[in-house]
Coordinates of C-alpha atoms in Angstrom, one line a residue:
Chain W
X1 CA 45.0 4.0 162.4
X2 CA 45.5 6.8 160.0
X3 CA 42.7 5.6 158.0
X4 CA 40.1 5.4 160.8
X5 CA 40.9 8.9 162.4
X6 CA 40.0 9.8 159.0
X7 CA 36.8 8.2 158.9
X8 CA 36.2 9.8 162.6
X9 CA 36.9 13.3 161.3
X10 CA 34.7 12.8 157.8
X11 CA 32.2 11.9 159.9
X12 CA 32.5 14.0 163.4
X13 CA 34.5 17.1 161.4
X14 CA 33.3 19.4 164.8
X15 CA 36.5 17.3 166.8
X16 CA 38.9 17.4 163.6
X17 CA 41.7 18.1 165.5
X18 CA 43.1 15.8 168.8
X19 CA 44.4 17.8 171.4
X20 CA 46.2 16.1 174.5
X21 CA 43.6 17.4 176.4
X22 CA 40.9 16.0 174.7
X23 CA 42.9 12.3 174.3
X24 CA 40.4 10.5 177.1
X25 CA 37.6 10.5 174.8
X26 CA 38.6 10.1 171.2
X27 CA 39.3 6.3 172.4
X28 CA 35.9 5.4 172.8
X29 CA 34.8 7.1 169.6
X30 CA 38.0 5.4 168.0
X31 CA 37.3 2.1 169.2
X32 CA 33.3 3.1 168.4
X33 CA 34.2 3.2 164.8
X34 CA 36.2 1.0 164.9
X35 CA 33.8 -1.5 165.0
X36 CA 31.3 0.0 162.7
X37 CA 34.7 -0.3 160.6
X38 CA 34.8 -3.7 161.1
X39 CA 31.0 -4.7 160.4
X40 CA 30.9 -2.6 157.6
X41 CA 34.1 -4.1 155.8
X42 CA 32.4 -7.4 156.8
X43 CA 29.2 -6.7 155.0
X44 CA 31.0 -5.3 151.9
X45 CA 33.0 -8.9 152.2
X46 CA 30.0 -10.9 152.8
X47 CA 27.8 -8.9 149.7
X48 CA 30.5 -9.0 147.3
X49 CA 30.7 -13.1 148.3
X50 CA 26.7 -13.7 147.8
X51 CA 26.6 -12.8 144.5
X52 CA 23.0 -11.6 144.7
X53 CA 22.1 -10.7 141.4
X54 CA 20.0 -7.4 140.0
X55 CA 21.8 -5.6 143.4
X56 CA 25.3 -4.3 144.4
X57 CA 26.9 -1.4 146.8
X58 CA 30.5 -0.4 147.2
X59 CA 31.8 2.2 149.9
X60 CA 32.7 5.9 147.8
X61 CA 36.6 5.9 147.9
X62 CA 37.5 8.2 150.5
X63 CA 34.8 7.0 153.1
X64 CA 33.3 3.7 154.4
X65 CA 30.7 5.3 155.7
X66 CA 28.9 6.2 152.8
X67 CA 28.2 3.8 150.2
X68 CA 26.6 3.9 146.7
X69 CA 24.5 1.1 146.1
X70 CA 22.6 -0.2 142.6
X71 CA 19.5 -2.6 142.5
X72 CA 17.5 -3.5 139.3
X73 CA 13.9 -3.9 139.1
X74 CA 13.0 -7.6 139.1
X75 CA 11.7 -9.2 136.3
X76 CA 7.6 -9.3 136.1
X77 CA 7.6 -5.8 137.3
X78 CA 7.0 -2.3 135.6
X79 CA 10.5 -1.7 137.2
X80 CA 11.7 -4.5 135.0
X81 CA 15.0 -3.1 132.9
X82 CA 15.6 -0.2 135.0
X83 CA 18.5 0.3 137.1
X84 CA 18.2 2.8 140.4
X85 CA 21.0 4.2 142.3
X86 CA 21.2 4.4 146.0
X87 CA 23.1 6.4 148.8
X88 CA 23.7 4.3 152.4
X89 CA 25.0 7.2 155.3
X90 CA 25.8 5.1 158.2
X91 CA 25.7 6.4 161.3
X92 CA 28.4 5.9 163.7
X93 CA 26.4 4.3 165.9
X94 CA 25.6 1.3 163.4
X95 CA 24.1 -1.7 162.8
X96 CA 22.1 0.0 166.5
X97 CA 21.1 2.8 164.3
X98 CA 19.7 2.1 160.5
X99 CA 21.9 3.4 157.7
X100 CA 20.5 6.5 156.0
X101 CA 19.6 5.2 152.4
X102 CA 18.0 7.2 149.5
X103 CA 17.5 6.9 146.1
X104 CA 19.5 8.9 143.8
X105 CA 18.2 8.0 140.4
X106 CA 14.7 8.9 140.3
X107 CA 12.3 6.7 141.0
X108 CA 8.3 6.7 140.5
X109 CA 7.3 5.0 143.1
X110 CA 4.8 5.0 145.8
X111 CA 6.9 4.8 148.6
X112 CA 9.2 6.7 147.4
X113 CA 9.1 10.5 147.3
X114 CA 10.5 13.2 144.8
X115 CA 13.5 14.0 146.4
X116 CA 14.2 10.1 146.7
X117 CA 13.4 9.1 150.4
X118 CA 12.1 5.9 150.9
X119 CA 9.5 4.8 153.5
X120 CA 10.3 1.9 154.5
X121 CA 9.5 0.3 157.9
X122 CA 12.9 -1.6 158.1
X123 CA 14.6 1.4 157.9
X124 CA 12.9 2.8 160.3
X125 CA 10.6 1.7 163.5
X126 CA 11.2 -1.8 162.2
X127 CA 15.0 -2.0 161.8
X128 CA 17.3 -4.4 163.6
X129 CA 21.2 -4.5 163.9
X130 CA 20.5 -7.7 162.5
X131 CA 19.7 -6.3 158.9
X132 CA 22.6 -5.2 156.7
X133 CA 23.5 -3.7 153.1
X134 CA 22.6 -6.5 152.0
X135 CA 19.1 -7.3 153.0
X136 CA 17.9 -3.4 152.9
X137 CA 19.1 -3.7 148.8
X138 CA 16.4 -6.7 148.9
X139 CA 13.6 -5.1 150.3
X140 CA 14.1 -2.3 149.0
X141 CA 14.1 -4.1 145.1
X142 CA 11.0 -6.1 146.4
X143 CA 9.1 -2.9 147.7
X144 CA 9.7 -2.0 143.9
X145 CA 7.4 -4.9 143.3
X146 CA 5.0 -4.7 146.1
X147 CA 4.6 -1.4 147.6
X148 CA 2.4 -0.4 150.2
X149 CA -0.3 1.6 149.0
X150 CA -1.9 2.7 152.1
X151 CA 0.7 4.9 153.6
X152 CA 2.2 6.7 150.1
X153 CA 5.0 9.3 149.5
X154 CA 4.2 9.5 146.2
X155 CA 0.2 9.5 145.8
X156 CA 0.2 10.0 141.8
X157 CA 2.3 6.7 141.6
X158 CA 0.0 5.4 144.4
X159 CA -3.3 6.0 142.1
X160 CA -2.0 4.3 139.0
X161 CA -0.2 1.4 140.7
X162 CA -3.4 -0.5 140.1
X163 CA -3.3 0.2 135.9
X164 CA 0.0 -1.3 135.3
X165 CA 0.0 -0.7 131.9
X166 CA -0.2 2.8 132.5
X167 CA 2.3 2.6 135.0
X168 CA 4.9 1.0 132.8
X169 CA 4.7 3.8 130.4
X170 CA 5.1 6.4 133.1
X171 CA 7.8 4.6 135.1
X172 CA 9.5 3.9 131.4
X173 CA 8.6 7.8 130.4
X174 CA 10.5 9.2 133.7
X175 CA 13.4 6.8 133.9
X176 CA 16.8 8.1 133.9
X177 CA 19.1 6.0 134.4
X178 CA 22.0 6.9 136.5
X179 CA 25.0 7.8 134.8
X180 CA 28.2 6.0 134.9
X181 CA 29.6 8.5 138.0
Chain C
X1 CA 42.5 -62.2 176.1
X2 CA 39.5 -60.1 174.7
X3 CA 38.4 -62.1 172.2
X4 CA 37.9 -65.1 174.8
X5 CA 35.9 -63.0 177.3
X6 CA 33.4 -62.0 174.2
X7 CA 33.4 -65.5 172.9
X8 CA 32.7 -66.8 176.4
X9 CA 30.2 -64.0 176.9
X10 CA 28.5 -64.2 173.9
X11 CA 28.5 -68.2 174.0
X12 CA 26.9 -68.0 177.3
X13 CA 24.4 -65.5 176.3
X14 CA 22.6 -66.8 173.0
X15 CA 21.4 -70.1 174.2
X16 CA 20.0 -68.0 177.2
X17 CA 18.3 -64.8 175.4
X18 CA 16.4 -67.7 173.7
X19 CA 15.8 -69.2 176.7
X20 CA 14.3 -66.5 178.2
X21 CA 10.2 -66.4 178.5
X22 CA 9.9 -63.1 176.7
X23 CA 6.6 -61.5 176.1
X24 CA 7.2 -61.0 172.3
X25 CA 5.2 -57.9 172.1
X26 CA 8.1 -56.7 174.6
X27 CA 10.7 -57.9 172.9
X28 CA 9.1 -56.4 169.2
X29 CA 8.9 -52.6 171.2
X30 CA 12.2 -53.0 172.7
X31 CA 13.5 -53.7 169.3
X32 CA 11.6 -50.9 167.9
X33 CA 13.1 -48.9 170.0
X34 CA 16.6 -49.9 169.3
X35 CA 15.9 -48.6 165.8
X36 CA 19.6 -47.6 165.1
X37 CA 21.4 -51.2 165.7
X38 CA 18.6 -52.7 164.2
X39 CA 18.2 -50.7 161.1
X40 CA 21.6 -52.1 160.4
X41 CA 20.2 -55.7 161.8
X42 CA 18.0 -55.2 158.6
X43 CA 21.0 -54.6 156.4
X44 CA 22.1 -57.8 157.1
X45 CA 19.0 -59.9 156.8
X46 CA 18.3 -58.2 153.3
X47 CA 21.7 -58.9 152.0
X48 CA 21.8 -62.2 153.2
X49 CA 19.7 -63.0 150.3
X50 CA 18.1 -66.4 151.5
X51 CA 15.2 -65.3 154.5
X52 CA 15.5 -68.5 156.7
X53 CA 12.0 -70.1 157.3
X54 CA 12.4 -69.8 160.9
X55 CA 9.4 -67.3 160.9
X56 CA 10.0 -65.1 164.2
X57 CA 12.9 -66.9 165.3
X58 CA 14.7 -64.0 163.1
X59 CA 13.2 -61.2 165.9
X60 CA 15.4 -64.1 168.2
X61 CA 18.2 -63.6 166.3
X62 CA 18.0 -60.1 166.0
X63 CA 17.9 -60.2 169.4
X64 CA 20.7 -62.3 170.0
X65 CA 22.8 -60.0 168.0
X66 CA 21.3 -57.2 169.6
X67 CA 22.2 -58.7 173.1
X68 CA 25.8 -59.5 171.6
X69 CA 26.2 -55.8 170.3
X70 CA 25.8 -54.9 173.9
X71 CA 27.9 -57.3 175.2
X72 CA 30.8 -56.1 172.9
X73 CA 30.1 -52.9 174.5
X74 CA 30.7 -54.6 177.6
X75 CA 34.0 -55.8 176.8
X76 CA 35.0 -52.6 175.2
X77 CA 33.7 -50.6 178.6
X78 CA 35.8 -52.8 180.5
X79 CA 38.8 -52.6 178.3
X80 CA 38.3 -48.5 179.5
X81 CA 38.3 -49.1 183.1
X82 CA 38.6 -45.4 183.8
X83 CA 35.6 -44.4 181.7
X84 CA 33.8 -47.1 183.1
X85 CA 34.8 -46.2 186.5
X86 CA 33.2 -42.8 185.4
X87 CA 30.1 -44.0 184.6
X88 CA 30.0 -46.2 187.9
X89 CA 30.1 -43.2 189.6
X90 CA 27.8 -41.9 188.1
X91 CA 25.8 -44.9 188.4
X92 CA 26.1 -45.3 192.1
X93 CA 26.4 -48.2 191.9
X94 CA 29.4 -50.5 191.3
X95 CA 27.9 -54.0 191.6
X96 CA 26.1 -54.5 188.3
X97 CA 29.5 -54.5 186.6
X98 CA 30.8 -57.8 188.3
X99 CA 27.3 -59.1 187.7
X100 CA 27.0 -59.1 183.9
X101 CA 29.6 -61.8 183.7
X102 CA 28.2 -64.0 185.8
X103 CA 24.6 -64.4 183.9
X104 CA 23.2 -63.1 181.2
X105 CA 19.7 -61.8 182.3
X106 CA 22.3 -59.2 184.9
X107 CA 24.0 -58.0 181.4
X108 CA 21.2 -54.9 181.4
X109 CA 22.4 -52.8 184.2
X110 CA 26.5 -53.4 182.5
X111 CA 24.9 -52.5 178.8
X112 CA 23.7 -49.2 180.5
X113 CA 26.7 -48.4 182.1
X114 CA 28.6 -49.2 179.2
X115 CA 26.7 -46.7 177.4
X116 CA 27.0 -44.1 180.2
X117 CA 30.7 -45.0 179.5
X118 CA 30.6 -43.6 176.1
X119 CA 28.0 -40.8 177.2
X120 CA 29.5 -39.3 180.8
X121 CA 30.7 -36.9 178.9
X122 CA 27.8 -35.3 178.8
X123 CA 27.3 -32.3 180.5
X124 CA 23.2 -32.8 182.1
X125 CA 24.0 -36.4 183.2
X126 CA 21.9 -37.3 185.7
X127 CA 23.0 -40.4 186.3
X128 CA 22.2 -41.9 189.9
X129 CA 18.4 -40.8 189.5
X130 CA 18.1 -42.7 186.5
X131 CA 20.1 -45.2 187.0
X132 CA 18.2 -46.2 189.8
X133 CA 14.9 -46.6 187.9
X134 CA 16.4 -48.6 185.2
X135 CA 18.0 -51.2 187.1
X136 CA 15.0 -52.0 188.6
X137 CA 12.9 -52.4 185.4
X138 CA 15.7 -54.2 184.2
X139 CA 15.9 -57.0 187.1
X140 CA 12.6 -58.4 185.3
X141 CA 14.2 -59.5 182.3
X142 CA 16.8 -59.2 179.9
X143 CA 14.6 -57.1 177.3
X144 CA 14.7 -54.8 179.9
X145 CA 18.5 -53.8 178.5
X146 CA 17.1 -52.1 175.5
X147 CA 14.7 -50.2 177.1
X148 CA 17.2 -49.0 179.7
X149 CA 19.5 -47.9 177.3
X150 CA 17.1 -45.2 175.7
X151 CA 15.9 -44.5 179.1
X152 CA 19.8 -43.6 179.9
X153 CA 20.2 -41.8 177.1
X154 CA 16.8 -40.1 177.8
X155 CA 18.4 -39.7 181.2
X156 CA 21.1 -37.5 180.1
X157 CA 18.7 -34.6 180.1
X158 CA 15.8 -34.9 182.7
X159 CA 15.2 -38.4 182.8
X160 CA 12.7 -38.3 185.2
X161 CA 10.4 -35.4 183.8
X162 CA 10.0 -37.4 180.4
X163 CA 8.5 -40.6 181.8
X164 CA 5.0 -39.7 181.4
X165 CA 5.9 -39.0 177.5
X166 CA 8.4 -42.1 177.3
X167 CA 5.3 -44.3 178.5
X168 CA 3.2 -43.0 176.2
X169 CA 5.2 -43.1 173.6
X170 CA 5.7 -46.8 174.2
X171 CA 2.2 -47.6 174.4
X172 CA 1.7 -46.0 170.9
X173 CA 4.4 -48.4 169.5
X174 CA 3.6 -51.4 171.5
X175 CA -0.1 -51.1 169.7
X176 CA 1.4 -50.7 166.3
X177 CA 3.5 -53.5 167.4
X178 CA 0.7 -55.7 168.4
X179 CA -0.9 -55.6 164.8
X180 CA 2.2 -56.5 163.3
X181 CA 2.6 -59.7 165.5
X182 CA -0.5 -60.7 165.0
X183 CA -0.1 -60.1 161.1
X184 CA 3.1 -61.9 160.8
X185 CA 1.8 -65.3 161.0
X186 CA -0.3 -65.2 158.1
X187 CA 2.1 -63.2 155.4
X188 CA 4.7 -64.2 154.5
X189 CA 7.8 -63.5 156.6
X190 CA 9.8 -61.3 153.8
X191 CA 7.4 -58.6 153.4
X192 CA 6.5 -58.3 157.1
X193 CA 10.1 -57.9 157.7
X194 CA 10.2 -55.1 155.0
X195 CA 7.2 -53.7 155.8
X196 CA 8.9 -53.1 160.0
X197 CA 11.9 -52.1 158.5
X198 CA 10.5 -49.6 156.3
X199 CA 8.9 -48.1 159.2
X200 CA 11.8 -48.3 161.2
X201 CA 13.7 -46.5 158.2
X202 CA 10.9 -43.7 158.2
X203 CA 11.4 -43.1 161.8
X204 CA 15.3 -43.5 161.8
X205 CA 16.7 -40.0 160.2
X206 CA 19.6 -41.1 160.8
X207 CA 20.2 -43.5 158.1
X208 CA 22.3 -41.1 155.9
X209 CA 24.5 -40.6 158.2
X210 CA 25.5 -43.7 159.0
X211 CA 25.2 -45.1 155.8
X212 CA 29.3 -45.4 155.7
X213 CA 28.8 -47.5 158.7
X214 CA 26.0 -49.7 157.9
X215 CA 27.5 -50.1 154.3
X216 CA 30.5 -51.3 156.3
X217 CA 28.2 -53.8 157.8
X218 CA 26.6 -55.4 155.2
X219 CA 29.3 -55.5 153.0
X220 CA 30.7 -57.8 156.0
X221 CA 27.4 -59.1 156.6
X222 CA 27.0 -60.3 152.8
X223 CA 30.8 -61.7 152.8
X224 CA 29.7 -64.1 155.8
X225 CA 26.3 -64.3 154.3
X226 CA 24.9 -64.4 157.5
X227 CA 24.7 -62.3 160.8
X228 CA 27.0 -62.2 163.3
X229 CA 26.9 -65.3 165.6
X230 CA 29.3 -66.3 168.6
X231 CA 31.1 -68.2 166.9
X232 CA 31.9 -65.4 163.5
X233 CA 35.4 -64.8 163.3
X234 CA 34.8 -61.0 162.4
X235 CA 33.1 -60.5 164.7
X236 CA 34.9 -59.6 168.0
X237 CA 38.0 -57.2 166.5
X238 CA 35.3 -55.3 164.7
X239 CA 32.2 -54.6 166.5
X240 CA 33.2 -52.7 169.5
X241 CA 34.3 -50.3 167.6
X242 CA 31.3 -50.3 165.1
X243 CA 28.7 -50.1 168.3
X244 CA 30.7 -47.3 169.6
X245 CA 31.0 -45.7 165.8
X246 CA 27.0 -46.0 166.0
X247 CA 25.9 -45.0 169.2
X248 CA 27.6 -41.7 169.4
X249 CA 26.6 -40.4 166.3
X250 CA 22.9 -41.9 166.6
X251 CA 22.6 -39.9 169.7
X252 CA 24.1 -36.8 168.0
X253 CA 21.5 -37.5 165.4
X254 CA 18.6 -37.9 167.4
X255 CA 19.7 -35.3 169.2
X256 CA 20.0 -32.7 166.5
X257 CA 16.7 -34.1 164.8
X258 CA 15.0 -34.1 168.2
X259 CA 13.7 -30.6 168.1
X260 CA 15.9 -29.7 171.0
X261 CA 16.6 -26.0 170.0
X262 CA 19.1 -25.7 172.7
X263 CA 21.3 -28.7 171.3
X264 CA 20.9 -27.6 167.8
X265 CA 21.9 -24.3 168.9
X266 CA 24.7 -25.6 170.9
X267 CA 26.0 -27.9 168.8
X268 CA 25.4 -27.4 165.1
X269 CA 24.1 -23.7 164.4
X270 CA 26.8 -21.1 166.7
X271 CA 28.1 -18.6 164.5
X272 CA 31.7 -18.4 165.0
X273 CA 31.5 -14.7 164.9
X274 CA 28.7 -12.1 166.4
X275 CA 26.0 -11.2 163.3
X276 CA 26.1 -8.1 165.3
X277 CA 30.1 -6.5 165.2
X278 CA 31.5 -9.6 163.8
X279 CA 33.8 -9.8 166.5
X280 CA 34.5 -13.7 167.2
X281 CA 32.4 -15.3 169.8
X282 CA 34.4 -16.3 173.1
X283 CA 33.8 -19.4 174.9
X284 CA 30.8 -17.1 176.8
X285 CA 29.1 -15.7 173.9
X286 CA 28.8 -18.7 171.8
X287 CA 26.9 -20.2 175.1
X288 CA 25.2 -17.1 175.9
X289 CA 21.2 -17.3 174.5
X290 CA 19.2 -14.2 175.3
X291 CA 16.4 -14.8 173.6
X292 CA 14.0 -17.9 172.9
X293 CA 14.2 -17.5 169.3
X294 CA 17.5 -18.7 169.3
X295 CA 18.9 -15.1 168.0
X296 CA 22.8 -15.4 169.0
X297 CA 25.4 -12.2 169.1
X298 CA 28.0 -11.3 171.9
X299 CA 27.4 -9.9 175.3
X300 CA 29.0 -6.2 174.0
X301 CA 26.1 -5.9 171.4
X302 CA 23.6 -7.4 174.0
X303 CA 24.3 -5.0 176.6
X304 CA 24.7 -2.4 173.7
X305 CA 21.1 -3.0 172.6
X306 CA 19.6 -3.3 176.1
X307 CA 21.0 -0.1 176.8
X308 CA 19.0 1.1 173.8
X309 CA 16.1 -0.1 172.6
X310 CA 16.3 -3.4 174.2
X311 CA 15.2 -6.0 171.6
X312 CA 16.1 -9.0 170.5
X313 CA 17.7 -8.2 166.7
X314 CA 16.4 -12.0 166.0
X315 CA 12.7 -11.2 166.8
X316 CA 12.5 -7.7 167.6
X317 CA 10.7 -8.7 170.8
X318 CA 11.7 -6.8 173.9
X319 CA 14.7 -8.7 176.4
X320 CA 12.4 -8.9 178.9
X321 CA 13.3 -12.1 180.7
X322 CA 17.0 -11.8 180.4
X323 CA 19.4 -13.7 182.9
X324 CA 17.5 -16.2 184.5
X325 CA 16.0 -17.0 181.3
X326 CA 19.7 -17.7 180.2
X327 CA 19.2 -20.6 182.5
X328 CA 16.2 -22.1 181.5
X329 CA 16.9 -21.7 177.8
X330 CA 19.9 -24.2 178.2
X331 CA 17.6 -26.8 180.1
X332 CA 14.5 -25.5 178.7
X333 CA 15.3 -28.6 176.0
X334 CA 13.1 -30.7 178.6
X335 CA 9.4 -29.3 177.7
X336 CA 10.3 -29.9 173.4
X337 CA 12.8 -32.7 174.0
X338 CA 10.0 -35.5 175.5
X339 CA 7.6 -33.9 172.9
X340 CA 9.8 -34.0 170.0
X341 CA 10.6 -37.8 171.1
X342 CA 6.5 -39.1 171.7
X343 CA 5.9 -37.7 168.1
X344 CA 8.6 -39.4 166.1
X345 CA 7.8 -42.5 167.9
X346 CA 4.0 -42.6 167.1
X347 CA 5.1 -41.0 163.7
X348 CA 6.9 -44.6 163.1
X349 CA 3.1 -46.1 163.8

C-alpha cells in the first residue's frame, strides 16, 4: 500500500498529501493505479519471460511508471550494431492511454526527430490497450528498418535513406551509444 | 448380463445388415460420412495383413461392425438409464428405445439417442426438431443410422438451418462415391481400399488425436487378426468404452477444426486473464464476446473503452453493435458452421 501511494504521489505530486477530507476520492485513483500497477508488473513479467532478443525495458527503481528500455538495430540494417536507449512514461490512465516513449540515445532516423520523439502511428491515433512494452519495443526496432518516408521528422535522414551506403556512415558517424547509466 | 444382451444384439443384427437391400452408393456415403469409426475400420483391415477376396463384401463388414459399434453404444446408453432418459427427453420420443431390441432395421432411432446420450450435455441441443426429421429418414432403412447420427450431431447447433448445406454436401460425396464404386470392380480391391482411406484420412483431422485410441485398436485388431465379429471375445468389455472414447473427442475435433469461431473461442482459445488489466476472467467475462474478431477482455476494460474511444483493442473497429451482437456472436456459429462442414466434405472429393 505504501508502495502505490508512492507511485500516486510520483505521478500526481499536486495531491501529495491525503487529508480526511479529501479520503473519498484518493480510492478511485488508488484503485486506478492500482491496476496500471498490476498490468504493468504483468508486462515486465511477461517481457522478461519472452526472451525477445536485440530488445529489453526494466521500470527505473523508484517508479513503475517510468521505464528505460533498449532495442538493437536488426541485422541487414544500417542500424545493425547499434544499441538505442528508450524512456516509456505511462500514464495513469494506461494501456487506454499510450505510454509516452522517446529515444534517449540519439538516433538518425527519419521518424525520429532531434530531441528523440518518435512518430509513430501506434503510439498515437493508432494505439490500442491491446499493445504493450513489449510490442511498441518491436515496432519501434522494425521502423528502424522500414521507416516511413512520406511523413519525416527528420528530413536529412529522410533524403539519404534511399543511399544506404551513405546512410551507414552517417548513422555509424553520429552513433553514441548510451552509457552504462 | 451385458455381455448377453450385446451378443444377442449383435447376433441378431449381422445376418440382417447383410440382409438388407441397401443401395450401395448409400451405404458407401453413409460410411464416408462416418469417417471417424471407419478410419479406425481401416486400421484394422490394414493390419490384418491378408485383404479377404470378398471384393465389397468388406464395405459389408465395415458395416456390420459399424452397426455393432452402435449397438455397443446401445448397451452402454442403456446401462445409463438416466442419461438416456435425458436424451429421450429431449428426443420426445420414448418409443424408439424399446424398439431397437426388437429388430434391427429400428436400431437407427436408439444409435441417435444413444449419441444424444453422450451429447445432451450440450448447451444448443435442439433435440425434438431434429430428432423428428431423423427418425423419419431413418424408418427407410438401416443406413439411415449413420446419416442420423451426423445429422444429430449437426443438430446440436441449428440442425434445421444447415440442411440445404448437409444435402449438398452429400451430393458432392455421393458423386465422388459413385466413381469409386464403379472403379472398384476393375482394380484390384487393396488399392481401392487405400486409395478411400486415404481420402478419408485427408478429410479426418482428427487422426492425431486419436491416434492413442486407434493404435489401441489395431494393436487388438492385429492380436485377433481380424475385425471384430459377434462372436470376438474382446469385443463387448472393450468397445463401449472405445465408441464413447471416440465420439466425444471426434466431435470436439470437428468442432474445433470446423471453423466455428465461437466454439474455438469458447472452448480452446479464452485467456484465463483479461489482455487488458490482467485481472482473471469470471465465469461472465470469459463468455462475454464484444466484438466479431474474436478480441476477448473483461467487462471493466469494455465499459472503460466504450466510455472512451470505443473500439475494439482486437480490431480497432468501433463497438458499434454491442449487446445484441453478444447474442448472435454465440449462435452466430450457424452461417460458418454448415459452410465450414460442405467444404471439408467436398474437400474429401
Amino acid at each position: 500500500m505504501a508502495a502505490i501511494n508512492r507511485y500516486t504521489d510520483n505521478t500526481a505530486p499536486a495531491n501529495p498529501v491525503v487529508s480526511p477530507a479529501k479520503q473519498s476520492l484518493p480510492p478511485a485513483k488508488t484503485a486506478d493505479s492500482q491496476s496500471v500497477l498490476k498490468r504493468l508488473q504483468s508486462e515486465l513479467m511477461a517481457l522478461m519471460m519472452s526472451g525477445d532478443s536485440g530488445i529489453s525495458a526494466f521500470p527505473e527503481e523508484d517508479n513503475i511508471f517510468c521505464w528505460k528500455g533498449t532495442i538493437t538495430g536488426s541485422k541487414d540494417t544500417v542500424f545493425e550494431g547499434t544499441e538505442y536507449r528508450l524512456t516509456f512514461s505511462f500514464p495513469n490512465d494506461y494501456p487506454f492511454k499510450p505510454p509516452k516513449v522517446k529515444f534517449e540515445t540519439g538516433c538518425f532516423h527519419p521518424n525520429v526527430d532531434v530531441y528523440g520523439n518518435i512518430c509513430l502511428d501506434i503510439l498515437q491515433d493508432k494505439w490500442s490497450s491491446a499493445y504493450d512494452v513489449r510490442t511498441i519495443l518491436l515496432s519501434i526496432q522494425s521502423l528502424l528498418g522500414e521507416p516511413n518516408i512520406s511523413s519525416p521528422l527528420n528530413t536529412q535522414a529522410a533524403q539519404l535513406w534511399s543511399n544506404q551506403e551513405e546512410y551507414r556512415k552517417m548513422v555509424e558517424k553520429l552513433y553514441k551509444p548510451p552509457t552504462a547509466a | 448380463m451385458v455381455t448377453d444382451s450385446i451378443a444377442n444384439a449383435s447376433i441378431s443384427l449381422a445376418p440382417n445388415a447383410r440382409d438388407l437391400p441397401l443401395p450401395k452408393k448409400k451405404r458407401v456415403r453413409n460410411s464416408k460420412l462416418k469417417q471417424s469409426k471407419l478410419d479406425v475400420r481401416r486400421e484394422q483391415w490394414l493390419s490384418r495383413g491378408a485383404v479377404k477376396n470378398k471384393k465389397w463384401n468388406e464395405e459389408d463388414n465395415r458395416l456390420d461392425s459399424v452397426a455393432i459399434k452402435a449397438r455397443e453404444d446401445d448397451n452402454l446408453s442403456s446401462k445409463k438409464i438416466n442419461m438416456r432418459e435425458i436424451g429421450e427427453e429431449n428426443d420426445g420420443s420414448v418409443h424408439h428405445h424399446s424398439d431397437f431390441s426388437d429388430s434391427p432395421s429400428n436400431s437407427p432411432p436408439s444409435i441417435g439417442s444413444s449419441i444424444l446420450g453422450g451429447n445432451d450435455s450440450g448447451p444448443h441441443f435442439t433435440g425434438s426438431s431434429s430428432s423428428s426429421s431423423c427418425r423419419s429418414s431413418s424408418s427407410c432403412c438401416r443406413s439411415g443410422s449413420i446419416t442420423e447420427e451426423e445429422e444429430e450431431e449437426e443438430g446440436d447447433d441449428d440442425c434445421l438451418d444447415d440442411w440445404e448445406a448437409i444435402a449438398d454436401a452429400l451430393a458432392a460425396t455421393d458423386k465422388q462415391h459413385d466413381q469409386c464404386s464403379e472403379s472398384s470392380p476393375r482394380g484390384n480391391v487393396v488399392s481401392q481400399l487405400d486409395s478411400c482411406g486415404d481420402s478419408r484420412n485427408e478429410l479426418g483431422v482428427e487422426d492425431g488425436d486419436s491416434g492413442v485410441q486407434r493404435g489401441r485398436i489395431a494393436q487388438r485388431a492385429s492380436m485377433n487378426c481380424r475385425a471384430w465379429r459377434p462372436d470376438d471375445a474382446f469385443r463387448p468389455q472393450s468397445l463401449p468404452t472405445l465408441s464413447k472414447q471416440l465420439s466425444l473427442p471426434n466431435t470436439d475435433r470437428r468442432f474445433g477444426c470446423g471453423g466455428i469461431p465461437w466454439a474455438c473461442g469458447g472452448v480452446m482459445s479464452v485467456p484465463t486473464s483479461c489482455p487488458i488489466c490482467f485481472e482473471d476472467l469470471d465465469l461472465t467475462d470469459s463468455s462475454f464476446l464484444p466484438c466479431f474478431c474474436g478480441f476477448r477482455l473483461c467487462l471493466f476494460c469494455h465499459k472503460r473503452i466504450l466510455e472512451e474511444d470505443g473500439r475494439c483493442p482486437g480490431c480497432r473497429k468501433p463497438y458499434d453493435h454491442d449487446p445484441a451482437d453478444n447474442e448472435t456472436n454465440v449462435h452466430g456459429g450457424s452461417p460458418t458452421f454448415p459452410l465450414a462442414r460442405s467444404c471439408s466434405m467436398i474437400s474429401r472429393s
